[in-house]
Amino acid sequence: MKIKRFGWSDRTVIAVVLGVAVVLDLALIWGPTIASVGLSFTSWNGVTDPVWVAGKNYDTIVNVYPPFWPAMRHNLLWLAFLGLVATPLGLFFAVLLDKQLRFGRFYQSALYLPVVLSLAIVGFISQLVYSRDYGALNSILGRTGNPIDFLGDPSINIWAVLVAVGWRHVGYVMILYLAGLKAVDPALKESAALDGANEAQTFFRVTFPTLRPVNIIVLVITVIEGLRAFDIVYAINRGRNGLELLSVLVTDNIIGEASRIGFGSAIAVILLLISLGFIVTYLVRILREER
């Protein structure tokens, strides 16, 4: 078979398409990332010249900066909740909807609806639900006379927000797994049934292993969602009083009144390393299993 060579017009189109993608990737992703790493070793307010301080920012963050460790715990709790509660729940709903339930399209739309909302909007909805003075939840619980301060009490507000975030994340995960389940060869399930496997055994030993590509996507999305969380807590109380997150600390230091761009960049680098640690570890394990 004769192989067709690309002409000048084809090469030009390919070069333009790839070139634009590479330039945008370098300008919007890698450029700011490398700049943040460099700035994290400086003291810079955005006006005067940066001053090299080596690892002083990191030492201050870990040993002196009070909000850092609460924010770190909240981010890890956020990630654990999404990974261990919301993600399995999304998978569960996907399995149910894959069984062609009656009104399945309605359930699917209802569960996916929160995904089209930004986390900022979810934050405003949370205020309507959890508010101490006019929230719907206190009315439902009959606590109008002695209301629970779901968003003001630092011992419970993180859990209230996680429920709202999980509400959105479940629909996202459900759609991804539902698409993966639709692609599973029905012959595999039939063969397992003929071999005497029950429904649970068929799912965990036959269906779930074929969802490995979807699992990788879900893991990456869950880690990103867990560590970049910002909108909802900022909409509720600007990420304070029990809702501290690393992303909020980055924002407060870089564009806040302090204008400590070098210090905020160091927090951003820590956040980047945490996210890469989870993702790279999982991908390396998957690649080793495939080999």
PDB file of C-alpha atoms in Angstrom:
ATOM      1  CA  MET A   1       0.000   0.000   0.000  1.00  0.00           C
ATOM      2  CA  LYS A   2       1.358   3.373  -1.009  1.00  0.00           C
ATOM      3  CA  ILE A   3       1.803   5.821   1.866  1.00  0.00           C
ATOM      4  CA  LYS A   4       0.554   9.306   1.112  1.00  0.00           C
ATOM      5  CA  ARG A   5       3.036  12.047   1.973  1.00  0.00           C
ATOM      6  CA  PHE A   6       1.871  15.222   3.649  1.00  0.00           C
ATOM      7  CA  GLY A   7       1.878  18.269   1.418  1.00  0.00           C
ATOM      8  CA  TRP A   8       2.893  21.772   2.421  1.00  0.00           C
ATOM      9  CA  SER A   9      -0.690  22.710   3.250  1.00  0.00           C
ATOM     10  CA  ASP A  10      -1.075  19.647   5.488  1.00  0.00           C
ATOM     11  CA  ARG A  11       2.188  20.369   7.268  1.00  0.00           C
ATOM     12  CA  THR A  12       1.198  24.007   7.754  1.00  0.00           C
ATOM     13  CA  VAL A  13      -2.128  23.063   9.313  1.00  0.00           C
ATOM     14  CA  ILE A  14      -0.491  20.488  11.603  1.00  0.00           C
ATOM     15  CA  ALA A  15       2.242  22.960  12.614  1.00  0.00           C
ATOM     16  CA  VAL A  16      -0.299  25.702  13.383  1.00  0.00           C
ATOM     17  CA  VAL A  17      -2.629  23.423  15.359  1.00  0.00           C
ATOM     18  CA  LEU A  18       0.164  21.828  17.384  1.00  0.00           C
ATOM     19  CA  GLY A  19       2.060  25.091  17.694  1.00  0.00           C
ATOM     20  CA  VAL A  20      -0.903  26.963  19.171  1.00  0.00           C
ATOM     21  CA  ALA A  21      -1.568  24.123  21.630  1.00  0.00           C
ATOM     22  CA  VAL A  22       2.100  23.985  22.716  1.00  0.00           C
ATOM     23  CA  VAL A  23       2.369  27.768  23.085  1.00  0.00           C
ATOM     24  CA  LEU A  24      -0.808  27.948  25.165  1.00  0.00           C
ATOM     25  CA  ASP A  25       0.344  25.039  27.314  1.00  0.00           C
ATOM     26  CA  LEU A  26       3.714  26.672  27.945  1.00  0.00           C
ATOM     27  CA  ALA A  27       2.208  30.102  28.564  1.00  0.00           C
ATOM     28  CA  LEU A  28      -0.691  29.095  30.783  1.00  0.00           C
ATOM     29  CA  ILE A  29       0.572  25.932  32.529  1.00  0.00           C
ATOM     30  CA  TRP A  30       4.316  25.406  32.535  1.00  0.00           C
ATOM     31  CA  GLY A  31       5.304  29.070  32.502  1.00  0.00           C
ATOM     32  CA  PRO A  32       3.393  30.030  35.663  1.00  0.00           C
ATOM     33  CA  THR A  33       4.419  26.757  37.325  1.00  0.00           C
ATOM     34  CA  ILE A  34       8.137  27.340  36.748  1.00  0.00           C
ATOM     35  CA  ALA A  35       7.750  31.002  37.726  1.00  0.00           C
ATOM     36  CA  SER A  36       6.031  29.996  40.983  1.00  0.00           C
ATOM     37  CA  VAL A  37       8.840  27.584  41.833  1.00  0.00           C
ATOM     38  CA  GLY A  38      11.416  30.303  41.234  1.00  0.00           C
ATOM     39  CA  LEU A  39       9.510  32.970  43.146  1.00  0.00           C
ATOM     40  CA  SER A  40       8.993  30.634  46.098  1.00  0.00           C
ATOM     41  CA  PHE A  41      12.673  31.125  46.980  1.00  0.00           C
ATOM     42  CA  THR A  42      12.358  34.913  47.005  1.00  0.00           C
ATOM     43  CA  SER A  43      10.769  37.685  48.999  1.00  0.00           C
ATOM     44  CA  TRP A  44       8.779  39.799  46.550  1.00  0.00           C
ATOM     45  CA  ASN A  45       5.861  42.168  46.930  1.00  0.00           C
ATOM     46  CA  GLY A  46       5.235  42.631  43.207  1.00  0.00           C
ATOM     47  CA  VAL A  47       6.680  46.155  43.154  1.00  0.00           C
ATOM     48  CA  THR A  48      10.288  46.108  44.285  1.00  0.00           C
ATOM     49  CA  ASP A  49      12.923  43.717  42.981  1.00  0.00           C
ATOM     50  CA  PRO A  50      12.712  40.102  44.263  1.00  0.00           C
ATOM     51  CA  VAL A  51      15.166  39.282  47.057  1.00  0.00           C
ATOM     52  CA  TRP A  52      16.621  35.772  47.222  1.00  0.00           C
ATOM     53  CA  VAL A  53      15.816  34.145  50.583  1.00  0.00           C
ATOM     54  CA  ALA A  54      16.501  30.477  49.716  1.00  0.00           C
ATOM     55  CA  GLY A  55      14.281  28.188  51.804  1.00  0.00           C
ATOM     56  CA  LYS A  56      13.175  30.793  54.364  1.00  0.00           C
ATOM     57  CA  ASN A  57       9.610  30.897  53.000  1.00  0.00           C
ATOM     58  CA  TYR A  58       9.209  27.152  53.405  1.00  0.00           C
ATOM     59  CA  ASP A  59      10.668  27.216  56.911  1.00  0.00           C
ATOM     60  CA  THR A  60       8.273  30.010  57.914  1.00  0.00           C
ATOM     61  CA  ILE A  61       5.288  28.196  56.415  1.00  0.00           C
ATOM     62  CA  VAL A  62       5.979  24.952  58.233  1.00  0.00           C
ATOM     63  CA  ASN A  63       7.185  26.292  61.583  1.00  0.00           C
ATOM     64  CA  VAL A  64       5.710  29.766  62.050  1.00  0.00           C
ATOM     65  CA  TYR A  65       2.670  30.393  59.830  1.00  0.00           C
ATOM     66  CA  PRO A  66      -0.390  29.433  61.991  1.00  0.00           C
ATOM     67  CA  PRO A  67      -3.003  28.781  59.249  1.00  0.00           C
ATOM     68  CA  PHE A  68      -0.827  26.335  57.313  1.00  0.00           C
ATOM     69  CA  TRP A  69      -1.337  23.103  59.250  1.00  0.00           C
ATOM     70  CA  PRO A  70      -5.123  23.550  59.682  1.00  0.00           C
ATOM     71  CA  ALA A  71      -5.353  24.234  55.936  1.00  0.00           C
ATOM     72  CA  MET A  72      -3.235  21.164  55.207  1.00  0.00           C
ATOM     73  CA  ARG A  73      -5.496  18.977  57.374  1.00  0.00           C
ATOM     74  CA  HIS A  74      -8.611  20.384  55.735  1.00  0.00           C
ATOM     75  CA  ASN A  75      -7.262  19.733  52.226  1.00  0.00           C
ATOM     76  CA  LEU A  76      -6.349  16.139  53.091  1.00  0.00           C
ATOM     77  CA  LEU A  77      -9.756  15.663  54.741  1.00  0.00           C
ATOM     78  CA  TRP A  78     -11.358  17.126  51.602  1.00  0.00           C
ATOM     79  CA  LEU A  79      -9.423  14.690  49.422  1.00  0.00           C
ATOM     80  CA  ALA A  80     -10.239  11.717  51.680  1.00  0.00           C
ATOM     81  CA  PHE A  81     -13.949  12.554  51.701  1.00  0.00           C
ATOM     82  CA  LEU A  82     -14.142  12.857  47.928  1.00  0.00           C
ATOM     83  CA  GLY A  83     -12.071   9.719  47.392  1.00  0.00           C
ATOM     84  CA  LEU A  84     -13.602   7.445  50.033  1.00  0.00           C
ATOM     85  CA  VAL A  85     -17.202   8.670  50.193  1.00  0.00           C
ATOM     86  CA  ALA A  86     -18.279  10.698  47.159  1.00  0.00           C
ATOM     87  CA  THR A  87     -16.431   8.654  44.519  1.00  0.00           C
ATOM     88  CA  PRO A  88     -17.739   5.229  45.643  1.00  0.00           C
ATOM     89  CA  LEU A  89     -21.220   6.746  45.885  1.00  0.00           C
ATOM     90  CA  GLY A  90     -20.933   8.008  42.307  1.00  0.00           C
ATOM     91  CA  LEU A  91     -19.839   4.546  41.184  1.00  0.00           C
ATOM     92  CA  PHE A  92     -22.783   3.006  43.042  1.00  0.00           C
ATOM     93  CA  PHE A  93     -25.278   5.282  41.289  1.00  0.00           C
ATOM     94  CA  ALA A  94     -23.629   4.549  37.939  1.00  0.00           C
ATOM     95  CA  VAL A  95     -24.048   0.806  38.484  1.00  0.00           C
ATOM     96  CA  LEU A  96     -27.715   1.283  39.397  1.00  0.00           C
ATOM     97  CA  LEU A  97     -28.424   3.457  36.355  1.00  0.00           C
ATOM     98  CA  ASP A  98     -26.627   0.980  34.104  1.00  0.00           C
ATOM     99  CA  LYS A  99     -29.355  -1.548  34.952  1.00  0.00           C
ATOM    100  CA  GLN A 100     -31.881   0.399  32.833  1.00  0.00           C
ATOM    101  CA  LEU A 101     -34.058   1.436  35.775  1.00  0.00           C
ATOM    102  CA  ARG A 102     -37.445   2.939  35.161  1.00  0.00           C
ATOM    103  CA  PHE A 103     -37.148   6.736  34.988  1.00  0.00           C
ATOM    104  CA  GLY A 104     -33.380   6.220  34.702  1.00  0.00           C
ATOM    105  CA  ARG A 105     -32.975   9.303  32.495  1.00  0.00           C
ATOM    106  CA  PHE A 106     -34.691  11.434  35.124  1.00  0.00           C
ATOM    107  CA  TYR A 107     -32.465  10.107  37.920  1.00  0.00           C
ATOM    108  CA  GLN A 108     -29.379  10.588  35.770  1.00  0.00           C
ATOM    109  CA  SER A 109     -30.310  14.200  34.999  1.00  0.00           C
ATOM    110  CA  ALA A 110     -31.139  14.937  38.628  1.00  0.00           C
ATOM    111  CA  LEU A 111     -27.827  13.535  39.880  1.00  0.00           C
ATOM    112  CA  TYR A 112     -25.817  15.275  37.177  1.00  0.00           C
ATOM    113  CA  LEU A 113     -27.522  18.662  37.606  1.00  0.00           C
ATOM    114  CA  PRO A 114     -25.155  19.918  40.381  1.00  0.00           C
ATOM    115  CA  VAL A 115     -22.157  19.365  38.077  1.00  0.00           C
ATOM    116  CA  VAL A 116     -23.221  22.228  35.811  1.00  0.00           C
ATOM    117  CA  LEU A 117     -23.076  24.568  38.817  1.00  0.00           C
ATOM    118  CA  SER A 118     -19.808  26.194  39.814  1.00  0.00           C
ATOM    119  CA  LEU A 119     -18.568  25.659  43.357  1.00  0.00           C
ATOM    120  CA  ALA A 120     -19.210  29.339  44.028  1.00  0.00           C
ATOM    121  CA  ILE A 121     -22.900  28.807  43.232  1.00  0.00           C
ATOM    122  CA  VAL A 122     -22.881  25.669  45.389  1.00  0.00           C
ATOM    123  CA  GLY A 123     -21.465  27.865  48.157  1.00  0.00           C
ATOM    124  CA  PHE A 124     -24.361  30.322  47.875  1.00  0.00           C
ATOM    125  CA  ILE A 125     -26.833  27.416  47.879  1.00  0.00           C
ATOM    126  CA  SER A 126     -25.097  26.060  50.984  1.00  0.00           C
ATOM    127  CA  GLN A 127     -25.663  29.365  52.738  1.00  0.00           C
ATOM    128  CA  LEU A 128     -29.390  29.107  52.001  1.00  0.00           C
ATOM    129  CA  VAL A 129     -29.446  25.562  53.388  1.00  0.00           C
ATOM    130  CA  TYR A 130     -27.084  25.878  56.354  1.00  0.00           C
ATOM    131  CA  SER A 131     -27.620  29.472  57.493  1.00  0.00           C
ATOM    132  CA  ARG A 132     -28.183  29.809  61.236  1.00  0.00           C
ATOM    133  CA  ASP A 133     -30.897  32.456  60.933  1.00  0.00           C
ATOM    134  CA  TYR A 134     -32.780  31.582  57.749  1.00  0.00           C
ATOM    135  CA  GLY A 135     -31.413  28.209  56.646  1.00  0.00           C
ATOM    136  CA  ALA A 136     -33.725  25.500  55.382  1.00  0.00           C
ATOM    137  CA  LEU A 137     -31.968  22.729  57.325  1.00  0.00           C
ATOM    138  CA  ASN A 138     -32.668  24.263  60.737  1.00  0.00           C
ATOM    139  CA  SER A 139     -36.317  24.651  59.751  1.00  0.00           C
ATOM    140  CA  ILE A 140     -36.518  21.009  58.676  1.00  0.00           C
ATOM    141  CA  LEU A 141     -34.892  19.886  61.937  1.00  0.00           C
ATOM    142  CA  GLY A 142     -37.225  22.084  63.963  1.00  0.00           C
ATOM    143  CA  ARG A 143     -34.329  24.053  65.438  1.00  0.00           C
ATOM    144  CA  THR A 144     -35.605  27.561  64.662  1.00  0.00           C
ATOM    145  CA  GLY A 145     -35.706  28.422  68.361  1.00  0.00           C
ATOM    146  CA  ASN A 146     -32.229  27.050  69.066  1.00  0.00           C
ATOM    147  CA  PRO A 147     -30.609  26.899  65.623  1.00  0.00           C
ATOM    148  CA  ILE A 148     -27.386  25.069  64.829  1.00  0.00           C
ATOM    149  CA  ASP A 149     -24.684  27.305  63.393  1.00  0.00           C
ATOM    150  CA  PHE A 150     -23.590  24.936  60.624  1.00  0.00           C
ATOM    151  CA  LEU A 151     -21.329  27.471  58.919  1.00  0.00           C
ATOM    152  CA  GLY A 152     -20.153  29.472  61.933  1.00  0.00           C
ATOM    153  CA  ASP A 153     -19.143  26.600  64.206  1.00  0.00           C
ATOM    154  CA  PRO A 154     -15.568  25.589  63.215  1.00  0.00           C
ATOM    155  CA  SER A 155     -16.095  22.091  64.589  1.00  0.00           C
ATOM    156  CA  ILE A 156     -18.844  21.234  62.096  1.00  0.00           C
ATOM    157  CA  ASN A 157     -18.684  23.708  59.198  1.00  0.00           C
ATOM    158  CA  ILE A 158     -16.053  21.721  57.302  1.00  0.00           C
ATOM    159  CA  TRP A 159     -18.337  18.670  57.335  1.00  0.00           C
ATOM    160  CA  ALA A 160     -21.328  20.712  56.179  1.00  0.00           C
ATOM    161  CA  VAL A 161     -19.297  22.074  53.270  1.00  0.00           C
ATOM    162  CA  LEU A 162     -17.958  18.622  52.387  1.00  0.00           C
ATOM    163  CA  VAL A 163     -21.523  17.324  52.053  1.00  0.00           C
ATOM    164  CA  ALA A 164     -22.257  20.140  49.592  1.00  0.00           C
ATOM    165  CA  VAL A 165     -19.059  19.463  47.641  1.00  0.00           C
ATOM    166  CA  GLY A 166     -19.747  15.721  47.624  1.00  0.00           C
ATOM    167  CA  TRP A 167     -23.236  16.420  46.238  1.00  0.00           C
ATOM    168  CA  ARG A 168     -21.575  17.940  43.178  1.00  0.00           C
ATOM    169  CA  HIS A 169     -18.721  15.431  42.896  1.00  0.00           C
ATOM    170  CA  VAL A 170     -21.029  12.385  42.988  1.00  0.00           C
ATOM    171  CA  GLY A 171     -22.746  13.443  39.759  1.00  0.00           C
ATOM    172  CA  TYR A 172     -19.436  14.030  37.983  1.00  0.00           C
ATOM    173  CA  VAL A 173     -18.068  10.620  38.950  1.00  0.00           C
ATOM    174  CA  MET A 174     -21.386   8.934  38.120  1.00  0.00           C
ATOM    175  CA  ILE A 175     -21.311  10.179  34.515  1.00  0.00           C
ATOM    176  CA  LEU A 176     -17.709   9.060  34.005  1.00  0.00           C
ATOM    177  CA  TYR A 177     -18.347   5.575  35.349  1.00  0.00           C
ATOM    178  CA  LEU A 178     -21.655   5.284  33.523  1.00  0.00           C
ATOM    179  CA  ALA A 179     -19.862   5.958  30.240  1.00  0.00           C
ATOM    180  CA  GLY A 180     -17.262   3.331  31.170  1.00  0.00           C
ATOM    181  CA  LEU A 181     -19.917   0.759  32.078  1.00  0.00           C
ATOM    182  CA  LYS A 182     -21.660   1.265  28.737  1.00  0.00           C
ATOM    183  CA  ALA A 183     -18.414   0.306  26.999  1.00  0.00           C
ATOM    184  CA  VAL A 184     -17.978  -3.002  28.871  1.00  0.00           C
ATOM    185  CA  ASP A 185     -18.509  -5.997  26.600  1.00  0.00           C
ATOM    186  CA  PRO A 186     -21.741  -7.760  27.696  1.00  0.00           C
ATOM    187  CA  ALA A 187     -20.163 -11.078  26.664  1.00  0.00           C
ATOM    188  CA  LEU A 188     -17.785 -10.817  29.627  1.00  0.00           C
ATOM    189  CA  LYS A 189     -20.695 -10.607  32.054  1.00  0.00           C
ATOM    190  CA  GLU A 190     -22.486 -13.460  30.343  1.00  0.00           C
ATOM    191  CA  SER A 191     -19.387 -15.659  30.543  1.00  0.00           C
ATOM    192  CA  ALA A 192     -19.009 -14.915  34.234  1.00  0.00           C
ATOM    193  CA  ALA A 193     -22.660 -15.754  34.851  1.00  0.00           C
ATOM    194  CA  LEU A 194     -22.261 -19.053  33.020  1.00  0.00           C
ATOM    195  CA  ASP A 195     -19.281 -19.846  35.242  1.00  0.00           C
ATOM    196  CA  GLY A 196     -21.511 -19.444  38.282  1.00  0.00           C
ATOM    197  CA  ALA A 197     -20.422 -15.964  39.424  1.00  0.00           C
ATOM    198  CA  ASN A 198     -23.064 -13.939  41.223  1.00  0.00           C
ATOM    199  CA  GLU A 199     -23.712 -10.268  40.509  1.00  0.00           C
ATOM    200  CA  ALA A 200     -21.222  -8.932  43.044  1.00  0.00           C
ATOM    201  CA  GLN A 201     -18.471 -11.314  41.923  1.00  0.00           C
ATOM    202  CA  THR A 202     -19.103 -10.398  38.303  1.00  0.00           C
ATOM    203  CA  PHE A 203     -18.756  -6.712  39.057  1.00  0.00           C
ATOM    204  CA  PHE A 204     -15.601  -6.851  41.185  1.00  0.00           C
ATOM    205  CA  ARG A 205     -13.786  -9.561  39.186  1.00  0.00           C
ATOM    206  CA  VAL A 206     -14.914  -8.811  35.644  1.00  0.00           C
ATOM    207  CA  THR A 207     -16.510  -5.394  35.237  1.00  0.00           C
ATOM    208  CA  PHE A 208     -14.464  -3.241  37.604  1.00  0.00           C
ATOM    209  CA  PRO A 209     -11.031  -4.334  36.266  1.00  0.00           C
ATOM    210  CA  THR A 210     -12.088  -3.243  32.765  1.00  0.00           C
ATOM    211  CA  LEU A 211     -12.775   0.246  34.151  1.00  0.00           C
ATOM    212  CA  ARG A 212      -9.086   0.915  34.850  1.00  0.00           C
ATOM    213  CA  PRO A 213      -8.820   3.799  32.335  1.00  0.00           C
ATOM    214  CA  VAL A 214     -11.857   5.425  33.936  1.00  0.00           C
ATOM    215  CA  ASN A 215     -10.386   4.827  37.396  1.00  0.00           C
ATOM    216  CA  ILE A 216      -7.268   6.789  36.408  1.00  0.00           C
ATOM    217  CA  ILE A 217      -9.364   9.704  35.142  1.00  0.00           C
ATOM    218  CA  VAL A 218     -11.519   9.670  38.275  1.00  0.00           C
ATOM    219  CA  LEU A 219      -8.440   9.600  40.514  1.00  0.00           C
ATOM    220  CA  VAL A 220      -6.837  12.562  38.768  1.00  0.00           C
ATOM    221  CA  ILE A 221     -10.085  14.545  38.857  1.00  0.00           C
ATOM    222  CA  THR A 222     -10.662  13.691  42.532  1.00  0.00           C
ATOM    223  CA  VAL A 223      -7.151  14.780  43.524  1.00  0.00           C
ATOM    224  CA  ILE A 224      -7.494  18.004  41.557  1.00  0.00           C
ATOM    225  CA  GLU A 225     -10.935  18.730  43.005  1.00  0.00           C
ATOM    226  CA  GLY A 226      -9.735  17.938  46.514  1.00  0.00           C
ATOM    227  CA  LEU A 227      -6.634  20.127  46.398  1.00  0.00           C
ATOM    228  CA  ARG A 228      -7.745  23.051  44.269  1.00  0.00           C
ATOM    229  CA  ALA A 229     -10.925  23.634  46.293  1.00  0.00           C
ATOM    230  CA  PHE A 230     -11.400  27.358  46.749  1.00  0.00           C
ATOM    231  CA  ASP A 231     -14.663  28.777  45.387  1.00  0.00           C
ATOM    232  CA  ILE A 232     -17.126  27.358  47.889  1.00  0.00           C
ATOM    233  CA  VAL A 233     -15.284  28.263  51.104  1.00  0.00           C
ATOM    234  CA  TYR A 234     -14.410  31.710  49.762  1.00  0.00           C
ATOM    235  CA  ALA A 235     -18.084  32.316  48.948  1.00  0.00           C
ATOM    236  CA  ILE A 236     -19.123  31.230  52.452  1.00  0.00           C
ATOM    237  CA  ASN A 237     -16.637  32.995  54.730  1.00  0.00           C
ATOM    238  CA  ARG A 238     -13.479  33.688  52.694  1.00  0.00           C
ATOM    239  CA  GLY A 239     -11.912  30.458  53.922  1.00  0.00           C
ATOM    240  CA  ARG A 240     -11.655  31.330  57.596  1.00  0.00           C
ATOM    241  CA  ASN A 241     -12.945  30.085  60.971  1.00  0.00           C
ATOM    242  CA  GLY A 242     -12.543  26.361  60.313  1.00  0.00           C
ATOM    243  CA  LEU A 243     -12.623  26.451  56.498  1.00  0.00           C
ATOM    244  CA  GLU A 244      -8.962  27.241  55.854  1.00  0.00           C
ATOM    245  CA  LEU A 245      -7.572  25.688  52.662  1.00  0.00           C
ATOM    246  CA  LEU A 246      -4.167  25.925  50.997  1.00  0.00           C
ATOM    247  CA  SER A 247      -5.630  27.560  47.903  1.00  0.00           C
ATOM    248  CA  VAL A 248      -7.149  30.298  50.070  1.00  0.00           C
ATOM    249  CA  LEU A 249      -3.776  30.909  51.745  1.00  0.00           C
ATOM    250  CA  VAL A 250      -2.177  31.245  48.318  1.00  0.00           C
ATOM    251  CA  THR A 251      -4.770  33.831  47.293  1.00  0.00           C
ATOM    252  CA  ASP A 252      -4.605  35.763  50.568  1.00  0.00           C
ATOM    253  CA  ASN A 253      -0.831  36.088  50.355  1.00  0.00           C
ATOM    254  CA  ILE A 254      -0.453  36.810  46.638  1.00  0.00           C
ATOM    255  CA  ILE A 255      -3.365  39.160  45.937  1.00  0.00           C
ATOM    256  CA  GLY A 256      -4.350  40.064  49.476  1.00  0.00           C
ATOM    257  CA  GLU A 257      -3.264  43.070  51.480  1.00  0.00           C
ATOM    258  CA  ALA A 258       0.052  41.419  52.382  1.00  0.00           C
ATOM    259  CA  SER A 259       1.197  41.094  48.722  1.00  0.00           C
ATOM    260  CA  ARG A 260       3.721  38.432  49.719  1.00  0.00           C
ATOM    261  CA  ILE A 261       4.025  36.886  46.284  1.00  0.00           C
ATOM    262  CA  GLY A 262       7.117  34.838  47.116  1.00  0.00           C
ATOM    263  CA  PHE A 263       5.514  33.457  50.273  1.00  0.00           C
ATOM    264  CA  GLY A 264       2.255  32.638  48.472  1.00  0.00           C
ATOM    265  CA  SER A 265       4.192  30.974  45.663  1.00  0.00           C
ATOM    266  CA  ALA A 266       5.866  28.687  48.212  1.00  0.00           C
ATOM    267  CA  ILE A 267       2.440  27.559  49.456  1.00  0.00           C
ATOM    268  CA  ALA A 268       1.386  26.978  45.834  1.00  0.00           C
ATOM    269  CA  VAL A 269       4.468  24.811  45.249  1.00  0.00           C
ATOM    270  CA  ILE A 270       3.650  22.737  48.340  1.00  0.00           C
ATOM    271  CA  LEU A 271       0.129  22.259  46.987  1.00  0.00           C
ATOM    272  CA  LEU A 272       1.553  21.228  43.608  1.00  0.00           C
ATOM    273  CA  LEU A 273       3.893  18.668  45.182  1.00  0.00           C
ATOM    274  CA  ILE A 274       1.071  17.118  47.198  1.00  0.00           C
ATOM    275  CA  SER A 275      -1.119  16.704  44.116  1.00  0.00           C
ATOM    276  CA  LEU A 276       1.735  15.295  42.033  1.00  0.00           C
ATOM    277  CA  GLY A 277       2.611  12.894  44.845  1.00  0.00           C
ATOM    278  CA  PHE A 278      -0.824  11.260  44.805  1.00  0.00           C
ATOM    279  CA  ILE A 279      -1.156  11.140  41.015  1.00  0.00           C
ATOM    280  CA  VAL A 280       2.377   9.981  40.183  1.00  0.00           C
ATOM    281  CA  THR A 281       2.340   7.278  42.872  1.00  0.00           C
ATOM    282  CA  TYR A 282      -0.894   5.827  41.509  1.00  0.00           C
ATOM    283  CA  LEU A 283       0.225   5.989  37.865  1.00  0.00           C
ATOM    284  CA  VAL A 284       3.546   4.301  38.661  1.00  0.00           C
ATOM    285  CA  ARG A 285       1.725   1.476  40.444  1.00  0.00           C
ATOM    286  CA  ILE A 286      -0.644   1.020  37.497  1.00  0.00           C
ATOM    287  CA  LEU A 287       2.217   0.947  34.978  1.00  0.00           C
ATOM    288  CA  ARG A 288       4.077  -1.648  37.053  1.00  0.00           C
ATOM    289  CA  GLU A 289       0.978  -3.867  37.167  1.00  0.00           C
ATOM    290  CA  GLU A 290       0.585  -3.615  33.388  1.00  0.00           C
ATOM    291  CA  ARG A 291       4.206  -4.651  32.870  1.00  0.00           C
TER     292      ARG A 291
END
